[in-house]
Amino acid sequence: MHRDPLLTVEHLTMRFGGLTAVDDLSFEVRRGDITALIGPNGAGKTTVFNCVTGFYRPSAGRLVLSSGERFDAAAVDALTKSGRRYSRQDGLFLLERMPDQEIAREARVARTFQNIRLFTGMTVLENLMVGEHNPLMRASGYSLFGLFGLPQYRKREAQALDHARTWLERIELTARADDPAGALPYGAQRRLEIARAMMSEPTLLCLDEPAAGLNPRESAELNELLRDIRDERGTSILLIEHDMSVVMQISDHVVVLDYGEKIADGRPDEIRNDARVIAAYLGVEDEGEVEEVEAALAAGQAR
Amino acid sequence: MDVFLQQLINGIALGSIYGLIAIGYTMVFGIIGMINFAHGDVFMLSAFIALIIFLALTQFLGLSSLPLVFVLVLIAAMVLTSLWNFVIERVAYRRLRGSFRLAPLISALGTSIFLANFVYVVQGPRNKAVPPIFTDVIHITAGSGGYKVTLSYKQILIVAVTAVLLAAFWYVVQKTPLGRAQRACEQDAKMAALLGVDVDRTIALTFVIGAALAAVAGVLFMLYYGVVNAADGFVPGVKAFTAAVLGGIGSLPGAVLGGLLIGLIETFWSAYFSADYKDVAAFSILAITLIFVPSGLLGRPDVEKV
Amino acid sequence: MSSAAPGRFDFMRASKDAALAAIIAAGLSFPILALRAEPDIDNRITLQGRWSWLFIAAAIAFAGRFVLALLNVRPRRKPATDEALPASAYRAARFIGPAGLALLFVFPLAMFAALGPQGSLKWIDNYGIQILIYVMLGWGLNIVVGLAGLLDLGYVAFYAVGAYSYALLSTTFGLSFWLCLPLAGILAAFWGILLGFPVLRLRGDYLAIVTMAFGEIIRIVLVNWSVVTNGDAGISSIPRASFFGLPFTAGPNGFAATFGLKFSPIHRVIFLYYLILCLALLTNFVTVRLRRLPIGRAWEALREDEIACRSLGLDTVKLKLAAFALGAMFGGFAGAFFAVRQGFVSPSSFTFIESATILAIVVLGGRGSQLGVALAAAVIIGGSEILRELDFLKQIFGEDFDPTQYRMLIVGIAMVMMMNWRPRGLVATRAPTIALGERRAISGALVKEGHG
């Protein structure tokens, strides 16, 4: 089945001084897919992420987020020529032109971080509420209605609270809703960060190594959570992952990077047998990683 | 043209003093990433120490050889100010390393308030003027409009002492094990500690060196202006900090360059625009540099990590 | 430190440490404390020896160090953080608010009843009003520093803008206080946005330094722009507060005559007291309310992690500007009140040391905690007023001794000690803004203090 791409990365290049971290990279994230971005350490995965989410401004290339049903190439070109950053009515966003907060707010791209970035001194519930900040802020009349306690805002807040409750249940943290996020165990912090990003109801969710540091049971739970997000919420996912079992089990599409360039792009079973991918991974010096890859490949084949 | 030359001379002399203080800011920032708010007041304290030692030597002991007195005052001020800063680091900053980020800054602010008021209380609020010394001047040009460009012995002394001490300091930082330890701690204090560098000791020595250079500045300041007051730490402190920022905080040549620039800007501003607003010039440069070129002239740019 | 087992007191060791401390103290105080340079009648500077001071300093250091050893208090080597206070303290804290509020409302009347119009004047004016001004300033700055985590060292600039706004608007255009009060707030907020805009990109200590520079620039302009501000001499004969049009004068149209009271200056002081109390409570009300709204949570989130905020689509620039403007506005209100109370403003009231004092109040009270800030203001400002009362010390230390000089000295020491002891301030915990179950205080160790 062919689906139109949600995110199109065209000729993305990112240079830091003399170092080219990402070189002429093109790939697509299709709507409703879980797309994995993999590659050895230092391949430039996080740099791609930071470009997509606006934390870095790419040196060259075009990043199109098309949230409408169909990808309209003519409209994209028109928008590119117009010099505007995005067109809300066409659902088209040129991410390379937009700053990070605008990408999150307008293009509805949410992300998590490799080193978890929770609001540690705020409660689990507060973290989730901040995730829904923008609609709440509008409902509070930019604080004016809220200041006088008007019912309009109170209703909207109750609604947000319900939304938070469903996520609390989904990530099994209802009992700890009023505990500070910094006091949660590591795995729960990872889940909370994903739920916080989901509170903003994104069209694209970017996850930077969501399974890092999780034990096998937590990792399995994460897989289930991500599948739910894809299937029930209809949110497309772009993720960076080192854990090959996660990648092979849940992703619909895999893009492999090495030294800032794309070396393979396809379904997990295609990637598994790709000679260049195996070479790239076996070429690394890290013995542990090689074993991990081989084991994962074997596990994949056995199923 | 004559006015210009005269302001150039004055500016370089003043800039040398700022440069010496700026090194203290930049070294401490480099090694523990903290703005040592109290450094300006340490400088003021050193000027007071210099004043008192000077009076003690000339009045109590009756020494009359000025060069000898000057050297003794310099040494005494450097030693005693270093001791002060050593104790300050121990009491106010050491335990706060690795604590909340703002804790050392606020502690430094407290130390600054304490020092200014301590000197105010124990030495009284009045200006302390020293009898003029090294008053001779060299006439460079006898200008046409009766304007004489002069170069005073004081100014020569200031620039000479600054140059000699900077050379010595440069040697310490570049060539000795202490300097190496210091640069190691700047890069990564934890790793340096694992490799056997005594981080506590290195940081303490950084404060001692910074204070010693501030003391030199204090002695020269007393010599140049001939008057000190307990409130004199704040404004020169801010200007020296501006110098450190302008040169690129963390960069030692930058601190000296920034000091000279600030000294020149201040004297030219006073001469050609308005002496009333000369402090506004310094504060504005500080704000403008931090907003538009936070890495300064010679500093390394700071990349945001995501 | 000591190799002896904990709890066992090593006399030799303690003596040695104490002796070392004494020697260092003597070295520190040698020229600066033991010799005083003072100009004589001919303006010739001479030294006076005060060697006893050196020995006193050494003795204090010796005794202090020895007592520390005796109590077996060792300097902790781990970075200072806070342990949470016992739960009972928080339960007690719940009653401090309402009880303190009741006390504040009754205070001037009780003083008046107990001490009469003459005796109560000093207490209501010097203690009541003075402390409340700083409570309000502390609460205003708390929005910026405590909630949004932006370290502002130039807060006094907005206080000055408010004071000069009222002074100039009332003396030049004859506008009434009640009209000037909102205007002063708006002007201060405007300046807050103006100054806030360029500095918002800055992080960390840099923001503190630039705000300090702005504060100083505004003061220098006030000093030198004599045409408008009358320079160092300041603006005097500013219209004093009136009771909604009724002046507090002895005349037949005055407040006292209208209400059939005997004229007394205490009427105006009591009126001013309630005025500043209302202004301070307004500040508190708005802050507490905003904290529970999206904007307040966003401020706190900004303090916790700005990058995460950006990834969630929060408009960090607008949020920071809002915090700056709101804090500045309350500073402006307080400034207008200051001008109407004094009837006189001059640049010397708006020095950097004022900014530092207000920041010290916020920091010592506990950033983000309304109660802590109020307590810290009472301790610092009340404490320095008490120092004025210690005139009897002159009999011990001689006529030159002026206890008020020691105010900032003590504040400085308090700031250093507080950072060592409780770096997050008196009230280190944070109360959640929303909860499913019971609201539980969050330990200060988890709460971050912001990057700017």
mmCIF file with all atom_site columns, N, CA and C in Angstrom, chain B residues 46-77:
data_model
loop_
_atom_site.group_PDB
_atom_site.id
_atom_site.type_symbol
_atom_site.label_atom_id
_atom_site.label_alt_id
_atom_site.label_comp_id
_atom_site.label_asym_id
_atom_site.label_entity_id
_atom_site.label_seq_id
_atom_site.pdbx_PDB_ins_code
_atom_site.Cartn_x
_atom_site.Cartn_y
_atom_site.Cartn_z
_atom_site.occupancy
_atom_site.B_iso_or_equiv
_atom_site.pdbx_formal_charge
_atom_site.auth_seq_id
_atom_site.auth_comp_id
_atom_site.auth_asym_id
_atom_site.auth_atom_id
_atom_site.pdbx_PDB_model_num
ATOM 1  N N  . SER B 1 46 ? 42.750 45.398 48.377 1.00 0.00 ? 46 SER B N  1
ATOM 2  C CA . SER B 1 46 ? 44.197 45.425 48.175 1.00 0.00 ? 46 SER B CA 1
ATOM 3  C C  . SER B 1 46 ? 44.704 46.864 48.110 1.00 0.00 ? 46 SER B C  1
ATOM 4  N N  . ALA B 1 47 ? 43.905 47.763 47.542 1.00 0.00 ? 47 ALA B N  1
ATOM 5  C CA . ALA B 1 47 ? 44.322 49.168 47.520 1.00 0.00 ? 47 ALA B CA 1
ATOM 6  C C  . ALA B 1 47 ? 44.419 49.714 48.935 1.00 0.00 ? 47 ALA B C  1
ATOM 7  N N  . PHE B 1 48 ? 43.473 49.306 49.786 1.00 0.00 ? 48 PHE B N  1
ATOM 8  C CA . PHE B 1 48 ? 43.533 49.748 51.184 1.00 0.00 ? 48 PHE B CA 1
ATOM 9  C C  . PHE B 1 48 ? 44.747 49.174 51.897 1.00 0.00 ? 48 PHE B C  1
ATOM 10 N N  . ILE B 1 49 ? 44.992 47.883 51.656 1.00 0.00 ? 49 ILE B N  1
ATOM 11 C CA . ILE B 1 49 ? 46.163 47.255 52.282 1.00 0.00 ? 49 ILE B CA 1
ATOM 12 C C  . ILE B 1 49 ? 47.417 47.995 51.837 1.00 0.00 ? 49 ILE B C  1
ATOM 13 N N  . ALA B 1 50 ? 47.491 48.298 50.526 1.00 0.00 ? 50 ALA B N  1
ATOM 14 C CA . ALA B 1 50 ? 48.660 49.008 50.008 1.00 0.00 ? 50 ALA B CA 1
ATOM 15 C C  . ALA B 1 50 ? 48.814 50.366 50.690 1.00 0.00 ? 50 ALA B C  1
ATOM 16 N N  . LEU B 1 51 ? 47.697 51.045 50.822 1.00 0.00 ? 51 LEU B N  1
ATOM 17 C CA . LEU B 1 51 ? 47.724 52.370 51.457 1.00 0.00 ? 51 LEU B CA 1
ATOM 18 C C  . LEU B 1 51 ? 48.263 52.285 52.885 1.00 0.00 ? 51 LEU B C  1
ATOM 19 N N  . ILE B 1 52 ? 47.746 51.322 53.629 1.00 0.00 ? 52 ILE B N  1
ATOM 20 C CA . ILE B 1 52 ? 48.138 51.227 55.034 1.00 0.00 ? 52 ILE B CA 1
ATOM 21 C C  . ILE B 1 52 ? 49.601 50.810 55.162 1.00 0.00 ? 52 ILE B C  1
ATOM 22 N N  . ILE B 1 53 ? 50.013 49.848 54.336 1.00 0.00 ? 53 ILE B N  1
ATOM 23 C CA . ILE B 1 53 ? 51.418 49.424 54.386 1.00 0.00 ? 53 ILE B CA 1
ATOM 24 C C  . ILE B 1 53 ? 52.333 50.598 54.011 1.00 0.00 ? 53 ILE B C  1
ATOM 25 N N  . PHE B 1 54 ? 51.902 51.328 53.011 1.00 0.00 ? 54 PHE B N  1
ATOM 26 C CA . PHE B 1 54 ? 52.686 52.484 52.581 1.00 0.00 ? 54 PHE B CA 1
ATOM 27 C C  . PHE B 1 54 ? 52.846 53.476 53.731 1.00 0.00 ? 54 PHE B C  1
ATOM 28 N N  . LEU B 1 55 ? 51.739 53.782 54.393 1.00 0.00 ? 55 LEU B N  1
ATOM 29 C CA . LEU B 1 55 ? 51.803 54.728 55.512 1.00 0.00 ? 55 LEU B CA 1
ATOM 30 C C  . LEU B 1 55 ? 52.638 54.167 56.654 1.00 0.00 ? 55 LEU B C  1
ATOM 31 N N  . ALA B 1 56 ? 52.467 52.875 56.901 1.00 0.00 ? 56 ALA B N  1
ATOM 32 C CA . ALA B 1 56 ? 53.222 52.261 57.996 1.00 0.00 ? 56 ALA B CA 1
ATOM 33 C C  . ALA B 1 56 ? 54.727 52.348 57.716 1.00 0.00 ? 56 ALA B C  1
ATOM 34 N N  . LEU B 1 57 ? 55.117 52.066 56.468 1.00 0.00 ? 57 LEU B N  1
ATOM 35 C CA . LEU B 1 57 ? 56.537 52.083 56.130 1.00 0.00 ? 57 LEU B CA 1
ATOM 36 C C  . LEU B 1 57 ? 57.106 53.500 56.210 1.00 0.00 ? 57 LEU B C  1
ATOM 37 N N  . THR B 1 58 ? 56.334 54.456 55.698 1.00 0.00 ? 58 THR B N  1
ATOM 38 C CA . THR B 1 58 ? 56.886 55.816 55.661 1.00 0.00 ? 58 THR B CA 1
ATOM 39 C C  . THR B 1 58 ? 56.736 56.521 57.003 1.00 0.00 ? 58 THR B C  1
ATOM 40 N N  . GLN B 1 59 ? 55.641 56.300 57.695 1.00 0.00 ? 59 GLN B N  1
ATOM 41 C CA . GLN B 1 59 ? 55.428 57.043 58.942 1.00 0.00 ? 59 GLN B CA 1
ATOM 42 C C  . GLN B 1 59 ? 56.010 56.341 60.167 1.00 0.00 ? 59 GLN B C  1
ATOM 43 N N  . PHE B 1 60 ? 55.726 55.037 60.286 1.00 0.00 ? 60 PHE B N  1
ATOM 44 C CA . PHE B 1 60 ? 56.205 54.323 61.464 1.00 0.00 ? 60 PHE B CA 1
ATOM 45 C C  . PHE B 1 60 ? 57.688 54.006 61.355 1.00 0.00 ? 60 PHE B C  1
ATOM 46 N N  . LEU B 1 61 ? 58.066 53.458 60.189 1.00 0.00 ? 61 LEU B N  1
ATOM 47 C CA . LEU B 1 61 ? 59.449 53.018 60.071 1.00 0.00 ? 61 LEU B CA 1
ATOM 48 C C  . LEU B 1 61 ? 60.348 54.096 59.469 1.00 0.00 ? 61 LEU B C  1
ATOM 49 N N  . GLY B 1 62 ? 59.748 55.092 58.895 1.00 0.00 ? 62 GLY B N  1
ATOM 50 C CA . GLY B 1 62 ? 60.514 56.221 58.384 1.00 0.00 ? 62 GLY B CA 1
ATOM 51 C C  . GLY B 1 62 ? 61.387 55.912 57.182 1.00 0.00 ? 62 GLY B C  1
ATOM 52 N N  . LEU B 1 63 ? 60.958 54.895 56.392 1.00 0.00 ? 63 LEU B N  1
ATOM 53 C CA . LEU B 1 63 ? 61.716 54.606 55.176 1.00 0.00 ? 63 LEU B CA 1
ATOM 54 C C  . LEU B 1 63 ? 61.574 55.772 54.200 1.00 0.00 ? 63 LEU B C  1
ATOM 55 N N  . SER B 1 64 ? 62.637 56.130 53.546 1.00 0.00 ? 64 SER B N  1
ATOM 56 C CA . SER B 1 64 ? 62.530 57.274 52.644 1.00 0.00 ? 64 SER B CA 1
ATOM 57 C C  . SER B 1 64 ? 62.842 56.925 51.187 1.00 0.00 ? 64 SER B C  1
ATOM 58 N N  . SER B 1 65 ? 63.408 55.735 50.971 1.00 0.00 ? 65 SER B N  1
ATOM 59 C CA . SER B 1 65 ? 63.713 55.359 49.591 1.00 0.00 ? 65 SER B CA 1
ATOM 60 C C  . SER B 1 65 ? 62.429 54.902 48.887 1.00 0.00 ? 65 SER B C  1
ATOM 61 N N  . LEU B 1 66 ? 61.908 55.719 47.991 1.00 0.00 ? 66 LEU B N  1
ATOM 62 C CA . LEU B 1 66 ? 60.627 55.417 47.368 1.00 0.00 ? 66 LEU B CA 1
ATOM 63 C C  . LEU B 1 66 ? 60.592 54.092 46.614 1.00 0.00 ? 66 LEU B C  1
ATOM 64 N N  . PRO B 1 67 ? 61.598 53.800 45.785 1.00 0.00 ? 67 PRO B N  1
ATOM 65 C CA . PRO B 1 67 ? 61.563 52.516 45.080 1.00 0.00 ? 67 PRO B CA 1
ATOM 66 C C  . PRO B 1 67 ? 61.479 51.328 46.036 1.00 0.00 ? 67 PRO B C  1
ATOM 67 N N  . LEU B 1 68 ? 62.243 51.398 47.133 1.00 0.00 ? 68 LEU B N  1
ATOM 68 C CA . LEU B 1 68 ? 62.215 50.312 48.109 1.00 0.00 ? 68 LEU B CA 1
ATOM 69 C C  . LEU B 1 68 ? 60.819 50.194 48.723 1.00 0.00 ? 68 LEU B C  1
ATOM 70 N N  . VAL B 1 69 ? 60.256 51.337 49.091 1.00 0.00 ? 69 VAL B N  1
ATOM 71 C CA . VAL B 1 69 ? 58.911 51.341 49.663 1.00 0.00 ? 69 VAL B CA 1
ATOM 72 C C  . VAL B 1 69 ? 57.927 50.735 48.671 1.00 0.00 ? 69 VAL B C  1
ATOM 73 N N  . PHE B 1 70 ? 58.046 51.138 47.434 1.00 0.00 ? 70 PHE B N  1
ATOM 74 C CA . PHE B 1 70 ? 57.118 50.650 46.410 1.00 0.00 ? 70 PHE B CA 1
ATOM 75 C C  . PHE B 1 70 ? 57.172 49.127 46.290 1.00 0.00 ? 70 PHE B C  1
ATOM 76 N N  . VAL B 1 71 ? 58.402 48.602 46.244 1.00 0.00 ? 71 VAL B N  1
ATOM 77 C CA . VAL B 1 71 ? 58.551 47.153 46.111 1.00 0.00 ? 71 VAL B CA 1
ATOM 78 C C  . VAL B 1 71 ? 57.990 46.442 47.333 1.00 0.00 ? 71 VAL B C  1
ATOM 79 N N  . LEU B 1 72 ? 58.277 46.990 48.520 1.00 0.00 ? 72 LEU B N  1
ATOM 80 C CA . LEU B 1 72 ? 57.776 46.355 49.744 1.00 0.00 ? 72 LEU B CA 1
ATOM 81 C C  . LEU B 1 72 ? 56.238 46.387 49.791 1.00 0.00 ? 72 LEU B C  1
ATOM 82 N N  . VAL B 1 73 ? 55.680 47.533 49.408 1.00 0.00 ? 73 VAL B N  1
ATOM 83 C CA . VAL B 1 73 ? 54.219 47.658 49.400 1.00 0.00 ? 73 VAL B CA 1
ATOM 84 C C  . VAL B 1 73 ? 53.619 46.641 48.432 1.00 0.00 ? 73 VAL B C  1
ATOM 85 N N  . LEU B 1 74 ? 54.238 46.540 47.264 1.00 0.00 ? 74 LEU B N  1
ATOM 86 C CA . LEU B 1 74 ? 53.744 45.613 46.245 1.00 0.00 ? 74 LEU B CA 1
ATOM 87 C C  . LEU B 1 74 ? 53.728 44.184 46.780 1.00 0.00 ? 74 LEU B C  1
ATOM 88 N N  . ILE B 1 75 ? 54.864 43.789 47.378 1.00 0.00 ? 75 ILE B N  1
ATOM 89 C CA . ILE B 1 75 ? 54.956 42.412 47.879 1.00 0.00 ? 75 ILE B CA 1
ATOM 90 C C  . ILE B 1 75 ? 53.950 42.173 48.999 1.00 0.00 ? 75 ILE B C  1
ATOM 91 N N  . ALA B 1 76 ? 53.896 43.106 49.945 1.00 0.00 ? 76 ALA B N  1
ATOM 92 C CA . ALA B 1 76 ? 52.994 42.923 51.085 1.00 0.00 ? 76 ALA B CA 1
ATOM 93 C C  . ALA B 1 76 ? 51.543 42.860 50.611 1.00 0.00 ? 76 ALA B C  1
ATOM 94 N N  . ALA B 1 77 ? 51.185 43.748 49.697 1.00 0.00 ? 77 ALA B N  1
ATOM 95 C CA . ALA B 1 77 ? 49.797 43.756 49.217 1.00 0.00 ? 77 ALA B CA 1
ATOM 96 C C  . ALA B 1 77 ? 49.472 42.455 48.494 1.00 0.00 ? 77 ALA B C  1
#
